[in-house]
Amino acid sequence: MANRNHAKKEHAYKIIDREIKSHSVNNLLFFYGEEDFLIHWAVETIVKEYVNEACRELNFSRLDGNAVTFEQIRNNCETLPFISEKRVVLISDFKLIEGIKSRFINEEEEKLLVSYLKQLPEHCILIITADSADKRKRLYKAVLDQGSVYEFGKLDESSLISYITKRFRKSGKKAKPSVIAQIIETSGYYDKDTDYSLYNLENDIKKAIAYNDDIYIEPESVYNTISGNLDTDVFAMIDSLSQNRKEDAYHILHNLLSSGENEFKLLALLASQFEIVLAIKEMKEEGKSFLQMKEILGIHEYRIKKAAFFTNKYTISSLKKILMKIYNIDKSIKTGLLEPSLALEIFISEI
């Protein structure tokens, strides 16, 4: 079998989409990564392409990767398709390929599985999915050697914009570039350690479409329907502070506290965001390029763009003073000198 593994420059969904359309899909596939939405899409698209919908239950098997045995895998793969071009077998959430031991497949059976992957029948497409991959495992190496591996990470900015635009268009709606940018920023899709995924975005887009009666999606719709995350709210607070809109900053703070957010977590995020702004400010003054900043900071370019927006509103000296205030407030809370919510209010009043 040809080894068709691909560089990260092109997203996995584009590669697999092209291969499905050209009917050149390998019969051993491994999908992993943080974008479950795209992994689910890829599996369903393959099933629709190769399996007769009328006989789906006979030709598509979904095996639980946490409890599957080698015999179950082999028996399902060996079963011939019925009135369909291929039989598709899915092993979902297969922890063994992540390097986690299975109670149902011992070491000897794993060797048998590795050997079996080299002789998969042509009538079968075997798809393995997992959250991550242990690239040291012989199972991963066998899939890499005999099949195709696809990492479904987050979409790049242009692909995300295209996805949002197409979703609105499909529903008879339109959105200006500024509104789409607002959706991306409010959602926090690119924020560090966020759990906001395309599943969340898909649901939020549906809510925005239902909320908006006009053809054009309005900024108000975004504000009222995009769920976003804590990082986004903290950025909004910093934005309010940078424009001396302290009432807005207090409003954001009180909303976060009333929703149960932890004061220490809020303070840590404020420190992290201002540290990024300071780092970008210093690197800009040193003449470093955007690519150099991205490499040094090791964060997504969208986060750099968001933070860079504030660099013209603060001097290096003022940013250092703000960070010192945050560090001192953190110390005062931990030593019992200040009550956490009061300390955060004092911070806003003194900026």
PDB file of C-alpha atoms in Angstrom, residues 41-181:
ATOM      1  CA  TRP A  41     -17.281  14.764   9.299  1.00  0.00           C
ATOM      2  CA  ALA A  42     -14.446  12.782   7.660  1.00  0.00           C
ATOM      3  CA  VAL A  43     -15.804   9.433   8.890  1.00  0.00           C
ATOM      4  CA  GLU A  44     -19.355  10.220   7.760  1.00  0.00           C
ATOM      5  CA  THR A  45     -18.179  11.475   4.363  1.00  0.00           C
ATOM      6  CA  ILE A  46     -16.232   8.240   3.766  1.00  0.00           C
ATOM      7  CA  VAL A  47     -19.221   6.121   4.797  1.00  0.00           C
ATOM      8  CA  LYS A  48     -21.522   8.054   2.433  1.00  0.00           C
ATOM      9  CA  GLU A  49     -19.040   7.674  -0.416  1.00  0.00           C
ATOM     10  CA  TYR A  50     -18.411   3.927  -0.113  1.00  0.00           C
ATOM     11  CA  VAL A  51     -21.466   2.475   1.636  1.00  0.00           C
ATOM     12  CA  ASN A  52     -24.940   2.102   0.163  1.00  0.00           C
ATOM     13  CA  GLU A  53     -27.214   4.090   2.513  1.00  0.00           C
ATOM     14  CA  ALA A  54     -29.930   1.423   2.252  1.00  0.00           C
ATOM     15  CA  CYS A  55     -27.471  -1.143   3.636  1.00  0.00           C
ATOM     16  CA  ARG A  56     -25.581   1.098   6.077  1.00  0.00           C
ATOM     17  CA  GLU A  57     -26.176  -1.106   9.128  1.00  0.00           C
ATOM     18  CA  LEU A  58     -24.800  -4.133   7.283  1.00  0.00           C
ATOM     19  CA  ASN A  59     -21.709  -2.413   5.894  1.00  0.00           C
ATOM     20  CA  PHE A  60     -20.664   0.040   8.610  1.00  0.00           C
ATOM     21  CA  SER A  61     -19.426  -1.187  11.996  1.00  0.00           C
ATOM     22  CA  ARG A  62     -18.557   1.084  14.909  1.00  0.00           C
ATOM     23  CA  LEU A  63     -16.338  -0.593  17.511  1.00  0.00           C
ATOM     24  CA  ASP A  64     -15.647   0.872  20.954  1.00  0.00           C
ATOM     25  CA  GLY A  65     -11.878   1.365  21.151  1.00  0.00           C
ATOM     26  CA  ASN A  66     -11.981   1.056  24.936  1.00  0.00           C
ATOM     27  CA  ALA A  67     -13.392  -2.482  24.867  1.00  0.00           C
ATOM     28  CA  VAL A  68     -12.654  -3.911  21.416  1.00  0.00           C
ATOM     29  CA  THR A  69     -10.724  -7.175  20.989  1.00  0.00           C
ATOM     30  CA  PHE A  70      -8.395  -8.238  18.196  1.00  0.00           C
ATOM     31  CA  GLU A  71     -10.866 -10.935  17.113  1.00  0.00           C
ATOM     32  CA  GLN A  72     -13.674  -8.381  16.818  1.00  0.00           C
ATOM     33  CA  ILE A  73     -11.493  -6.149  14.645  1.00  0.00           C
ATOM     34  CA  ARG A  74     -10.439  -9.003  12.372  1.00  0.00           C
ATOM     35  CA  ASN A  75     -13.932 -10.520  12.077  1.00  0.00           C
ATOM     36  CA  ASN A  76     -15.484  -7.164  11.169  1.00  0.00           C
ATOM     37  CA  CYS A  77     -12.800  -6.410   8.587  1.00  0.00           C
ATOM     38  CA  GLU A  78     -13.061  -9.862   6.996  1.00  0.00           C
ATOM     39  CA  THR A  79     -16.845  -9.657   6.547  1.00  0.00           C
ATOM     40  CA  LEU A  80     -17.661  -8.958   2.901  1.00  0.00           C
ATOM     41  CA  PRO A  81     -19.713  -5.872   1.992  1.00  0.00           C
ATOM     42  CA  PHE A  82     -23.332  -6.352   0.905  1.00  0.00           C
ATOM     43  CA  ILE A  83     -24.498  -4.301  -2.120  1.00  0.00           C
ATOM     44  CA  SER A  84     -21.838  -1.688  -1.287  1.00  0.00           C
ATOM     45  CA  GLU A  85     -18.461  -0.861  -2.752  1.00  0.00           C
ATOM     46  CA  LYS A  86     -16.666  -1.191   0.579  1.00  0.00           C
ATOM     47  CA  ARG A  87     -17.210  -2.250   4.141  1.00  0.00           C
ATOM     48  CA  VAL A  88     -16.207   0.495   6.603  1.00  0.00           C
ATOM     49  CA  VAL A  89     -15.040  -0.453  10.103  1.00  0.00           C
ATOM     50  CA  LEU A  90     -14.519   2.320  12.671  1.00  0.00           C
ATOM     51  CA  ILE A  91     -12.551   1.826  15.899  1.00  0.00           C
ATOM     52  CA  SER A  92     -13.429   4.948  17.848  1.00  0.00           C
ATOM     53  CA  ASP A  93     -11.384   6.372  20.730  1.00  0.00           C
ATOM     54  CA  PHE A  94      -8.721   3.666  20.433  1.00  0.00           C
ATOM     55  CA  LYS A  95      -6.587   4.280  23.535  1.00  0.00           C
ATOM     56  CA  LEU A  96      -4.040   1.629  22.573  1.00  0.00           C
ATOM     57  CA  ILE A  97      -2.656   3.852  19.805  1.00  0.00           C
ATOM     58  CA  GLU A  98      -2.318   6.657  22.370  1.00  0.00           C
ATOM     59  CA  GLY A  99       0.027   4.475  24.395  1.00  0.00           C
ATOM     60  CA  ILE A 100      -2.586   3.490  26.983  1.00  0.00           C
ATOM     61  CA  LYS A 101      -2.751  -0.223  27.777  1.00  0.00           C
ATOM     62  CA  SER A 102      -5.958  -2.120  27.016  1.00  0.00           C
ATOM     63  CA  ARG A 103      -7.528  -4.834  29.176  1.00  0.00           C
ATOM     64  CA  PHE A 104      -8.928  -6.387  26.019  1.00  0.00           C
ATOM     65  CA  ILE A 105      -5.823  -6.501  23.808  1.00  0.00           C
ATOM     66  CA  ASN A 106      -2.676  -7.864  25.431  1.00  0.00           C
ATOM     67  CA  GLU A 107       0.857  -7.467  24.096  1.00  0.00           C
ATOM     68  CA  GLU A 108       0.720 -10.638  21.979  1.00  0.00           C
ATOM     69  CA  GLU A 109      -2.613  -9.640  20.467  1.00  0.00           C
ATOM     70  CA  GLU A 110      -1.244  -6.191  19.695  1.00  0.00           C
ATOM     71  CA  LYS A 111       1.517  -7.893  17.704  1.00  0.00           C
ATOM     72  CA  LEU A 112      -1.139  -9.894  15.858  1.00  0.00           C
ATOM     73  CA  LEU A 113      -3.038  -6.678  15.121  1.00  0.00           C
ATOM     74  CA  VAL A 114       0.105  -4.986  13.795  1.00  0.00           C
ATOM     75  CA  SER A 115       0.713  -7.980  11.549  1.00  0.00           C
ATOM     76  CA  TYR A 116      -2.929  -8.038  10.411  1.00  0.00           C
ATOM     77  CA  LEU A 117      -2.840  -4.375   9.369  1.00  0.00           C
ATOM     78  CA  LYS A 118      -0.307  -5.369   6.713  1.00  0.00           C
ATOM     79  CA  GLN A 119      -2.843  -7.637   5.062  1.00  0.00           C
ATOM     80  CA  LEU A 120      -6.156  -5.810   5.380  1.00  0.00           C
ATOM     81  CA  PRO A 121      -8.631  -7.029   2.738  1.00  0.00           C
ATOM     82  CA  GLU A 122      -9.205  -4.598  -0.124  1.00  0.00           C
ATOM     83  CA  HIS A 123     -12.966  -4.687   0.403  1.00  0.00           C
ATOM     84  CA  CYS A 124     -12.568  -3.021   3.832  1.00  0.00           C
ATOM     85  CA  ILE A 125     -11.705   0.509   4.969  1.00  0.00           C
ATOM     86  CA  LEU A 126     -10.510   0.456   8.577  1.00  0.00           C
ATOM     87  CA  ILE A 127     -10.654   3.840  10.344  1.00  0.00           C
ATOM     88  CA  ILE A 128      -9.046   4.371  13.739  1.00  0.00           C
ATOM     89  CA  THR A 129      -9.766   7.527  15.768  1.00  0.00           C
ATOM     90  CA  ALA A 130      -8.168   8.817  18.966  1.00  0.00           C
ATOM     91  CA  ASP A 131      -7.495  12.062  20.821  1.00  0.00           C
ATOM     92  CA  SER A 132      -3.749  11.813  20.329  1.00  0.00           C
ATOM     93  CA  ALA A 133      -1.022   9.466  19.128  1.00  0.00           C
ATOM     94  CA  ASP A 134       1.968   7.834  20.792  1.00  0.00           C
ATOM     95  CA  LYS A 135       4.360   7.904  17.859  1.00  0.00           C
ATOM     96  CA  ARG A 136       6.724   5.520  19.648  1.00  0.00           C
ATOM     97  CA  LYS A 137       4.173   2.702  19.631  1.00  0.00           C
ATOM     98  CA  ARG A 138       4.570  -0.096  17.110  1.00  0.00           C
ATOM     99  CA  LEU A 139       0.841   0.149  16.407  1.00  0.00           C
ATOM    100  CA  TYR A 140       1.193   3.787  15.339  1.00  0.00           C
ATOM    101  CA  LYS A 141       4.274   2.964  13.268  1.00  0.00           C
ATOM    102  CA  ALA A 142       2.389   0.153  11.518  1.00  0.00           C
ATOM    103  CA  VAL A 143      -0.477   2.501  10.610  1.00  0.00           C
ATOM    104  CA  LEU A 144       1.992   5.140   9.463  1.00  0.00           C
ATOM    105  CA  ASP A 145       3.781   2.577   7.293  1.00  0.00           C
ATOM    106  CA  GLN A 146       0.743   0.805   5.849  1.00  0.00           C
ATOM    107  CA  GLY A 147      -1.907   3.521   5.807  1.00  0.00           C
ATOM    108  CA  SER A 148      -2.556   7.250   6.052  1.00  0.00           C
ATOM    109  CA  VAL A 149      -2.387   9.414   9.172  1.00  0.00           C
ATOM    110  CA  TYR A 150      -4.297  12.696   9.529  1.00  0.00           C
ATOM    111  CA  GLU A 151      -4.044  15.170  12.396  1.00  0.00           C
ATOM    112  CA  PHE A 152      -7.209  17.255  12.720  1.00  0.00           C
ATOM    113  CA  GLY A 153      -6.000  20.367  14.528  1.00  0.00           C
ATOM    114  CA  LYS A 154      -7.726  23.728  14.655  1.00  0.00           C
ATOM    115  CA  LEU A 155      -8.550  25.441  11.390  1.00  0.00           C
ATOM    116  CA  ASP A 156      -6.289  28.274  10.283  1.00  0.00           C
ATOM    117  CA  GLU A 157      -7.841  31.733  10.150  1.00  0.00           C
ATOM    118  CA  SER A 158      -8.671  31.770   6.432  1.00  0.00           C
ATOM    119  CA  SER A 159     -10.301  28.317   6.635  1.00  0.00           C
ATOM    120  CA  LEU A 160     -12.286  29.330   9.707  1.00  0.00           C
ATOM    121  CA  ILE A 161     -13.545  32.485   7.980  1.00  0.00           C
ATOM    122  CA  SER A 162     -14.503  30.408   4.945  1.00  0.00           C
ATOM    123  CA  TYR A 163     -16.318  27.873   7.157  1.00  0.00           C
ATOM    124  CA  ILE A 164     -18.368  30.570   8.947  1.00  0.00           C
ATOM    125  CA  THR A 165     -19.190  32.329   5.654  1.00  0.00           C
ATOM    126  CA  LYS A 166     -20.394  29.091   4.032  1.00  0.00           C
ATOM    127  CA  ARG A 167     -22.534  28.183   7.044  1.00  0.00           C
ATOM    128  CA  PHE A 168     -24.299  31.547   6.905  1.00  0.00           C
ATOM    129  CA  ARG A 169     -24.685  31.365   3.128  1.00  0.00           C
ATOM    130  CA  LYS A 170     -26.209  27.891   3.380  1.00  0.00           C
ATOM    131  CA  SER A 171     -28.899  29.336   5.669  1.00  0.00           C
ATOM    132  CA  GLY A 172     -29.579  32.323   3.409  1.00  0.00           C
ATOM    133  CA  LYS A 173     -27.629  34.725   5.619  1.00  0.00           C
ATOM    134  CA  LYS A 174     -24.682  37.029   5.056  1.00  0.00           C
ATOM    135  CA  ALA A 175     -22.099  38.527   7.402  1.00  0.00           C
ATOM    136  CA  LYS A 176     -19.661  41.369   6.886  1.00  0.00           C
ATOM    137  CA  PRO A 177     -15.949  40.599   7.426  1.00  0.00           C
ATOM    138  CA  SER A 178     -16.020  42.715  10.590  1.00  0.00           C
ATOM    139  CA  VAL A 179     -18.861  40.594  12.016  1.00  0.00           C
ATOM    140  CA  ILE A 180     -17.072  37.341  11.177  1.00  0.00           C
ATOM    141  CA  ALA A 181     -13.962  38.725  12.891  1.00  0.00           C
TER     142      ALA A 181
END
